[in-house]
Amino acid sequence: MSRTIRDRLETSASARATAALSLGAAGSVAIWENRDDRVRYGGHSGHVFSLYLEGGTGTRRTDGRFGHGRPGAVC
């Protein structure tokens, strides 16, 4: 069974969904907060777009592709 990024975030002691909306056809939108925790994921199913409203400067991709989080970044 493929795991989603949501599955991984839900295992975090610090990450929490503050709002969520189902879009139907297995799609959804959620707002997550994650402070003082590291969540690693890979080989997940689905697609994810992240918009950093604040923070995120310690977020980076580890698969060799360019990408860093920062306020205003869309990843």
PDB file of N, CA and C in Angstrom:
ATOM      1  N   MET A   1       0.832  -1.177   0.000  1.00  0.00           N
ATOM      2  CA  MET A   1       0.000   0.000   0.000  1.00  0.00           C
ATOM      3  C   MET A   1       0.881   1.246   0.000  1.00  0.00           C
ATOM      4  N   SER A   2       0.642   2.167  -0.900  1.00  0.00           N
ATOM      5  CA  SER A   2       1.404   3.404  -0.981  1.00  0.00           C
ATOM      6  C   SER A   2       1.013   4.344   0.150  1.00  0.00           C
ATOM      7  N   ARG A   3       1.997   4.989   0.695  1.00  0.00           N
ATOM      8  CA  ARG A   3       1.738   5.973   1.743  1.00  0.00           C
ATOM      9  C   ARG A   3       1.723   7.355   1.135  1.00  0.00           C
ATOM     10  N   THR A   4       0.918   8.224   1.687  1.00  0.00           N
ATOM     11  CA  THR A   4       0.850   9.602   1.220  1.00  0.00           C
ATOM     12  C   THR A   4       1.661  10.490   2.162  1.00  0.00           C
ATOM     13  N   ILE A   5       1.936  11.694   1.734  1.00  0.00           N
ATOM     14  CA  ILE A   5       2.632  12.636   2.604  1.00  0.00           C
ATOM     15  C   ILE A   5       1.768  12.959   3.817  1.00  0.00           C
ATOM     16  N   ARG A   6       0.466  13.003   3.615  1.00  0.00           N
ATOM     17  CA  ARG A   6      -0.426  13.216   4.763  1.00  0.00           C
ATOM     18  C   ARG A   6      -0.228  12.119   5.807  1.00  0.00           C
ATOM     19  N   ASP A   7      -0.105  10.873   5.363  1.00  0.00           N
ATOM     20  CA  ASP A   7       0.160   9.767   6.295  1.00  0.00           C
ATOM     21  C   ASP A   7       1.418  10.045   7.116  1.00  0.00           C
ATOM     22  N   ARG A   8       2.462  10.521   6.453  1.00  0.00           N
ATOM     23  CA  ARG A   8       3.731  10.795   7.145  1.00  0.00           C
ATOM     24  C   ARG A   8       3.572  11.954   8.121  1.00  0.00           C
ATOM     25  N   LEU A   9       2.897  13.035   7.702  1.00  0.00           N
ATOM     26  CA  LEU A   9       2.718  14.175   8.589  1.00  0.00           C
ATOM     27  C   LEU A   9       1.903  13.799   9.822  1.00  0.00           C
ATOM     28  N   GLU A  10       0.945  12.912   9.646  1.00  0.00           N
ATOM     29  CA  GLU A  10       0.111  12.501  10.771  1.00  0.00           C
ATOM     30  C   GLU A  10       0.885  11.702  11.810  1.00  0.00           C
ATOM     31  N   THR A  11       2.062  11.179  11.473  1.00  0.00           N
ATOM     32  CA  THR A  11       2.878  10.460  12.450  1.00  0.00           C
ATOM     33  C   THR A  11       3.759  11.405  13.267  1.00  0.00           C
ATOM     34  N   SER A  12       3.837  12.663  12.876  1.00  0.00           N
ATOM     35  CA  SER A  12       4.660  13.647  13.569  1.00  0.00           C
ATOM     36  C   SER A  12       4.012  14.070  14.879  1.00  0.00           C
ATOM     37  N   ALA A  13       4.842  14.274  15.888  1.00  0.00           N
ATOM     38  CA  ALA A  13       4.334  14.765  17.166  1.00  0.00           C
ATOM     39  C   ALA A  13       3.979  16.246  17.098  1.00  0.00           C
ATOM     40  N   SER A  14       4.556  16.981  16.141  1.00  0.00           N
ATOM     41  CA  SER A  14       4.356  18.428  16.066  1.00  0.00           C
ATOM     42  C   SER A  14       3.477  18.889  14.906  1.00  0.00           C
ATOM     43  N   ALA A  15       3.476  18.178  13.800  1.00  0.00           N
ATOM     44  CA  ALA A  15       2.703  18.616  12.641  1.00  0.00           C
ATOM     45  C   ALA A  15       1.214  18.426  12.903  1.00  0.00           C
ATOM     46  N   ARG A  16       0.433  19.410  12.493  1.00  0.00           N
ATOM     47  CA  ARG A  16      -1.012  19.267  12.635  1.00  0.00           C
ATOM     48  C   ARG A  16      -1.717  19.995  11.498  1.00  0.00           C
ATOM     49  N   ALA A  17      -2.794  19.408  11.043  1.00  0.00           N
ATOM     50  CA  ALA A  17      -3.629  20.032  10.016  1.00  0.00           C
ATOM     51  C   ALA A  17      -4.536  21.034  10.707  1.00  0.00           C
ATOM     52  N   THR A  18      -4.512  22.278  10.243  1.00  0.00           N
ATOM     53  CA  THR A  18      -5.363  23.305  10.842  1.00  0.00           C
ATOM     54  C   THR A  18      -6.648  23.489  10.052  1.00  0.00           C
ATOM     55  N   ALA A  19      -6.677  23.028   8.808  1.00  0.00           N
ATOM     56  CA  ALA A  19      -7.882  23.093   7.977  1.00  0.00           C
ATOM     57  C   ALA A  19      -7.717  22.110   6.829  1.00  0.00           C
ATOM     58  N   ALA A  20      -8.827  21.580   6.333  1.00  0.00           N
ATOM     59  CA  ALA A  20      -8.793  20.648   5.206  1.00  0.00           C
ATOM     60  C   ALA A  20     -10.091  20.752   4.427  1.00  0.00           C
ATOM     61  N   LEU A  21      -9.993  20.509   3.122  1.00  0.00           N
ATOM     62  CA  LEU A  21     -11.154  20.556   2.252  1.00  0.00           C
ATOM     63  C   LEU A  21     -11.028  19.457   1.212  1.00  0.00           C
ATOM     64  N   SER A  22     -12.032  18.617   1.092  1.00  0.00           N
ATOM     65  CA  SER A  22     -12.040  17.565   0.076  1.00  0.00           C
ATOM     66  C   SER A  22     -12.456  18.170  -1.252  1.00  0.00           C
ATOM     67  N   LEU A  23     -11.741  17.806  -2.305  1.00  0.00           N
ATOM     68  CA  LEU A  23     -12.049  18.282  -3.655  1.00  0.00           C
ATOM     69  C   LEU A  23     -12.711  17.191  -4.483  1.00  0.00           C
ATOM     70  N   GLY A  24     -12.974  16.048  -3.889  1.00  0.00           N
ATOM     71  CA  GLY A  24     -13.550  14.926  -4.616  1.00  0.00           C
ATOM     72  C   GLY A  24     -12.487  14.217  -5.431  1.00  0.00           C
ATOM     73  N   ALA A  25     -12.829  13.091  -6.007  1.00  0.00           N
ATOM     74  CA  ALA A  25     -11.911  12.307  -6.845  1.00  0.00           C
ATOM     75  C   ALA A  25     -10.540  12.126  -6.190  1.00  0.00           C
ATOM     76  N   ALA A  26     -10.531  11.878  -4.888  1.00  0.00           N
ATOM     77  CA  ALA A  26      -9.314  11.622  -4.119  1.00  0.00           C
ATOM     78  C   ALA A  26      -8.395  12.831  -4.017  1.00  0.00           C
ATOM     79  N   GLY A  27      -8.892  14.030  -4.277  1.00  0.00           N
ATOM     80  CA  GLY A  27      -8.100  15.245  -4.139  1.00  0.00           C
ATOM     81  C   GLY A  27      -8.503  16.005  -2.890  1.00  0.00           C
ATOM     82  N   SER A  28      -7.565  16.738  -2.334  1.00  0.00           N
ATOM     83  CA  SER A  28      -7.873  17.545  -1.162  1.00  0.00           C
ATOM     84  C   SER A  28      -6.865  18.680  -1.034  1.00  0.00           C
ATOM     85  N   VAL A  29      -7.222  19.642  -0.217  1.00  0.00           N
ATOM     86  CA  VAL A  29      -6.355  20.764   0.114  1.00  0.00           C
ATOM     87  C   VAL A  29      -6.290  20.820   1.630  1.00  0.00           C
ATOM     88  N   ALA A  30      -5.105  21.038   2.181  1.00  0.00           N
ATOM     89  CA  ALA A  30      -4.972  21.124   3.637  1.00  0.00           C
ATOM     90  C   ALA A  30      -3.951  22.178   4.007  1.00  0.00           C
ATOM     91  N   ILE A  31      -4.152  22.762   5.151  1.00  0.00           N
ATOM     92  CA  ILE A  31      -3.192  23.699   5.726  1.00  0.00           C
ATOM     93  C   ILE A  31      -2.554  22.990   6.920  1.00  0.00           C
ATOM     94  N   TRP A  32      -1.230  22.902   6.878  1.00  0.00           N
ATOM     95  CA  TRP A  32      -0.481  22.215   7.928  1.00  0.00           C
ATOM     96  C   TRP A  32       0.451  23.188   8.616  1.00  0.00           C
ATOM     97  N   GLU A  33       0.641  22.982   9.899  1.00  0.00           N
ATOM     98  CA  GLU A  33       1.671  23.667  10.664  1.00  0.00           C
ATOM     99  C   GLU A  33       2.609  22.607  11.206  1.00  0.00           C
ATOM    100  N   ASN A  34       3.896  22.906  11.164  1.00  0.00           N
ATOM    101  CA  ASN A  34       4.887  21.974  11.690  1.00  0.00           C
ATOM    102  C   ASN A  34       6.041  22.781  12.255  1.00  0.00           C
ATOM    103  N   ARG A  35       6.143  22.795  13.553  1.00  0.00           N
ATOM    104  CA  ARG A  35       7.210  23.543  14.214  1.00  0.00           C
ATOM    105  C   ARG A  35       8.085  22.581  15.009  1.00  0.00           C
ATOM    106  N   ASP A  36       9.371  22.808  14.930  1.00  0.00           N
ATOM    107  CA  ASP A  36      10.332  22.065  15.745  1.00  0.00           C
ATOM    108  C   ASP A  36      10.298  20.559  15.535  1.00  0.00           C
ATOM    109  N   ASP A  37      10.027  20.122  14.319  1.00  0.00           N
ATOM    110  CA  ASP A  37      10.021  18.699  14.026  1.00  0.00           C
ATOM    111  C   ASP A  37      10.536  18.511  12.603  1.00  0.00           C
ATOM    112  N   ARG A  38      11.125  17.382  12.356  1.00  0.00           N
ATOM    113  CA  ARG A  38      11.565  17.025  11.008  1.00  0.00           C
ATOM    114  C   ARG A  38      10.743  15.843  10.535  1.00  0.00           C
ATOM    115  N   VAL A  39      10.215  15.962   9.343  1.00  0.00           N
ATOM    116  CA  VAL A  39       9.443  14.886   8.740  1.00  0.00           C
ATOM    117  C   VAL A  39      10.119  14.539   7.431  1.00  0.00           C
ATOM    118  N   ARG A  40      10.469  13.294   7.256  1.00  0.00           N
ATOM    119  CA  ARG A  40      11.086  12.824   6.013  1.00  0.00           C
ATOM    120  C   ARG A  40      10.118  11.917   5.301  1.00  0.00           C
ATOM    121  N   TYR A  41      10.093  12.036   3.997  1.00  0.00           N
ATOM    122  CA  TYR A  41       9.242  11.148   3.215  1.00  0.00           C
ATOM    123  C   TYR A  41       9.850  10.951   1.843  1.00  0.00           C
ATOM    124  N   GLY A  42       9.514   9.860   1.237  1.00  0.00           N
ATOM    125  CA  GLY A  42       9.978   9.535  -0.103  1.00  0.00           C
ATOM    126  C   GLY A  42       9.186   8.344  -0.596  1.00  0.00           C
ATOM    127  N   GLY A  43       9.074   8.208  -1.894  1.00  0.00           N
ATOM    128  CA  GLY A  43       8.333   7.104  -2.467  1.00  0.00           C
ATOM    129  C   GLY A  43       6.852   7.173  -2.173  1.00  0.00           C
ATOM    130  N   HIS A  44       6.359   8.369  -1.925  1.00  0.00           N
ATOM    131  CA  HIS A  44       4.947   8.539  -1.602  1.00  0.00           C
ATOM    132  C   HIS A  44       4.090   8.534  -2.867  1.00  0.00           C
ATOM    133  N   SER A  45       2.805   8.344  -2.670  1.00  0.00           N
ATOM    134  CA  SER A  45       1.886   8.380  -3.804  1.00  0.00           C
ATOM    135  C   SER A  45       1.239   9.755  -3.878  1.00  0.00           C
ATOM    136  N   GLY A  46       0.849  10.155  -5.060  1.00  0.00           N
ATOM    137  CA  GLY A  46       0.163  11.427  -5.245  1.00  0.00           C
ATOM    138  C   GLY A  46       1.122  12.570  -5.522  1.00  0.00           C
ATOM    139  N   HIS A  47       0.557  13.742  -5.583  1.00  0.00           N
ATOM    140  CA  HIS A  47       1.316  14.962  -5.860  1.00  0.00           C
ATOM    141  C   HIS A  47       1.051  15.965  -4.754  1.00  0.00           C
ATOM    142  N   VAL A  48       2.054  16.778  -4.468  1.00  0.00           N
ATOM    143  CA  VAL A  48       1.927  17.768  -3.406  1.00  0.00           C
ATOM    144  C   VAL A  48       2.507  19.088  -3.881  1.00  0.00           C
ATOM    145  N   PHE A  49       1.795  20.163  -3.618  1.00  0.00           N
ATOM    146  CA  PHE A  49       2.298  21.514  -3.809  1.00  0.00           C
ATOM    147  C   PHE A  49       2.347  22.146  -2.429  1.00  0.00           C
ATOM    148  N   SER A  50       3.442  22.791  -2.106  1.00  0.00           N
ATOM    149  CA  SER A  50       3.578  23.454  -0.812  1.00  0.00           C
ATOM    150  C   SER A  50       3.773  24.937  -1.037  1.00  0.00           C
ATOM    151  N   LEU A  51       3.062  25.745  -0.285  1.00  0.00           N
ATOM    152  CA  LEU A  51       3.244  27.195  -0.267  1.00  0.00           C
ATOM    153  C   LEU A  51       3.627  27.561   1.156  1.00  0.00           C
ATOM    154  N   TYR A  52       4.805  28.105   1.316  1.00  0.00           N
ATOM    155  CA  TYR A  52       5.278  28.494   2.635  1.00  0.00           C
ATOM    156  C   TYR A  52       4.827  29.920   2.920  1.00  0.00           C
ATOM    157  N   LEU A  53       3.928  30.077   3.887  1.00  0.00           N
ATOM    158  CA  LEU A  53       3.453  31.402   4.272  1.00  0.00           C
ATOM    159  C   LEU A  53       4.459  32.088   5.177  1.00  0.00           C
ATOM    160  N   GLU A  54       5.089  31.304   6.021  1.00  0.00           N
ATOM    161  CA  GLU A  54       6.163  31.795   6.882  1.00  0.00           C
ATOM    162  C   GLU A  54       7.059  30.613   7.206  1.00  0.00           C
ATOM    163  N   GLY A  55       8.273  30.885   7.606  1.00  0.00           N
ATOM    164  CA  GLY A  55       9.200  29.810   7.946  1.00  0.00           C
ATOM    165  C   GLY A  55       9.603  28.989   6.732  1.00  0.00           C
ATOM    166  N   GLY A  56       9.941  27.745   6.979  1.00  0.00           N
ATOM    167  CA  GLY A  56      10.338  26.830   5.911  1.00  0.00           C
ATOM    168  C   GLY A  56      11.781  26.925   5.490  1.00  0.00           C
ATOM    169  N   THR A  57      12.552  27.818   6.107  1.00  0.00           N
ATOM    170  CA  THR A  57      13.929  28.011   5.657  1.00  0.00           C
ATOM    171  C   THR A  57      14.813  26.794   5.899  1.00  0.00           C
ATOM    172  N   GLY A  58      14.425  25.910   6.799  1.00  0.00           N
ATOM    173  CA  GLY A  58      15.188  24.692   7.032  1.00  0.00           C
ATOM    174  C   GLY A  58      14.722  23.523   6.173  1.00  0.00           C
ATOM    175  N   THR A  59      13.731  23.762   5.304  1.00  0.00           N
ATOM    176  CA  THR A  59      13.179  22.699   4.469  1.00  0.00           C
ATOM    177  C   THR A  59      13.990  22.574   3.189  1.00  0.00           C
ATOM    178  N   ARG A  60      14.324  21.335   2.828  1.00  0.00           N
ATOM    179  CA  ARG A  60      15.081  21.132   1.588  1.00  0.00           C
ATOM    180  C   ARG A  60      14.784  19.760   1.022  1.00  0.00           C
ATOM    181  N   ARG A  61      15.034  19.654  -0.259  1.00  0.00           N
ATOM    182  CA  ARG A  61      14.909  18.348  -0.917  1.00  0.00           C
ATOM    183  C   ARG A  61      16.193  17.585  -0.681  1.00  0.00           C
ATOM    184  N   THR A  62      16.076  16.289  -0.543  1.00  0.00           N
ATOM    185  CA  THR A  62      17.272  15.470  -0.321  1.00  0.00           C
ATOM    186  C   THR A  62      17.526  14.515  -1.481  1.00  0.00           C
ATOM    187  N   ASP A  63      16.805  14.692  -2.587  1.00  0.00           N
ATOM    188  CA  ASP A  63      16.977  13.791  -3.727  1.00  0.00           C
ATOM    189  C   ASP A  63      17.921  14.360  -4.787  1.00  0.00           C
ATOM    190  N   GLY A  64      18.660  15.418  -4.437  1.00  0.00           N
ATOM    191  CA  GLY A  64      19.626  15.983  -5.368  1.00  0.00           C
ATOM    192  C   GLY A  64      19.065  17.068  -6.260  1.00  0.00           C
ATOM    193  N   ARG A  65      17.762  17.268  -6.238  1.00  0.00           N
ATOM    194  CA  ARG A  65      17.160  18.338  -7.040  1.00  0.00           C
ATOM    195  C   ARG A  65      17.168  19.618  -6.228  1.00  0.00           C
ATOM    196  N   PHE A  66      17.207  20.743  -6.940  1.00  0.00           N
ATOM    197  CA  PHE A  66      17.210  22.035  -6.267  1.00  0.00           C
ATOM    198  C   PHE A  66      15.848  22.289  -5.635  1.00  0.00           C
ATOM    199  N   GLY A  67      15.830  22.842  -4.473  1.00  0.00           N
ATOM    200  CA  GLY A  67      14.589  23.229  -3.836  1.00  0.00           C
ATOM    201  C   GLY A  67      14.773  23.484  -2.358  1.00  0.00           C
ATOM    202  N   HIS A  68      14.418  24.676  -1.924  1.00  0.00           N
ATOM    203  CA  HIS A  68      14.499  25.056  -0.517  1.00  0.00           C
ATOM    204  C   HIS A  68      13.232  25.806  -0.148  1.00  0.00           C
ATOM    205  N   GLY A  69      12.733  25.566   1.047  1.00  0.00           N
ATOM    206  CA  GLY A  69      11.590  26.314   1.534  1.00  0.00           C
ATOM    207  C   GLY A  69      12.008  27.683   2.024  1.00  0.00           C
ATOM    208  N   ARG A  70      11.100  28.630   1.951  1.00  0.00           N
ATOM    209  CA  ARG A  70      11.283  29.984   2.479  1.00  0.00           C
ATOM    210  C   ARG A  70       9.921  30.669   2.381  1.00  0.00           C
ATOM    211  N   PRO A  71       9.687  31.705   3.138  1.00  0.00           N
ATOM    212  CA  PRO A  71       8.403  32.392   3.035  1.00  0.00           C
ATOM    213  C   PRO A  71       8.122  32.833   1.588  1.00  0.00           C
ATOM    214  N   GLY A  72       6.941  32.499   1.089  1.00  0.00           N
ATOM    215  CA  GLY A  72       6.546  32.843  -0.269  1.00  0.00           C
ATOM    216  C   GLY A  72       6.906  31.807  -1.320  1.00  0.00           C
ATOM    217  N   ALA A  73       7.668  30.784  -0.954  1.00  0.00           N
ATOM    218  CA  ALA A  73       8.093  29.762  -1.923  1.00  0.00           C
ATOM    219  C   ALA A  73       6.951  28.797  -2.221  1.00  0.00           C
ATOM    220  N   VAL A  74       6.823  28.429  -3.485  1.00  0.00           N
ATOM    221  CA  VAL A  74       5.912  27.362  -3.906  1.00  0.00           C
ATOM    222  C   VAL A  74       6.783  26.207  -4.350  1.00  0.00           C
ATOM    223  N   CYS A  75       6.608  25.070  -3.722  1.00  0.00           N
ATOM    224  CA  CYS A  75       7.424  23.890  -4.021  1.00  0.00           C
ATOM    225  C   CYS A  75       6.544  22.772  -4.508  1.00  0.00           C
TER     226      CYS A  75
END
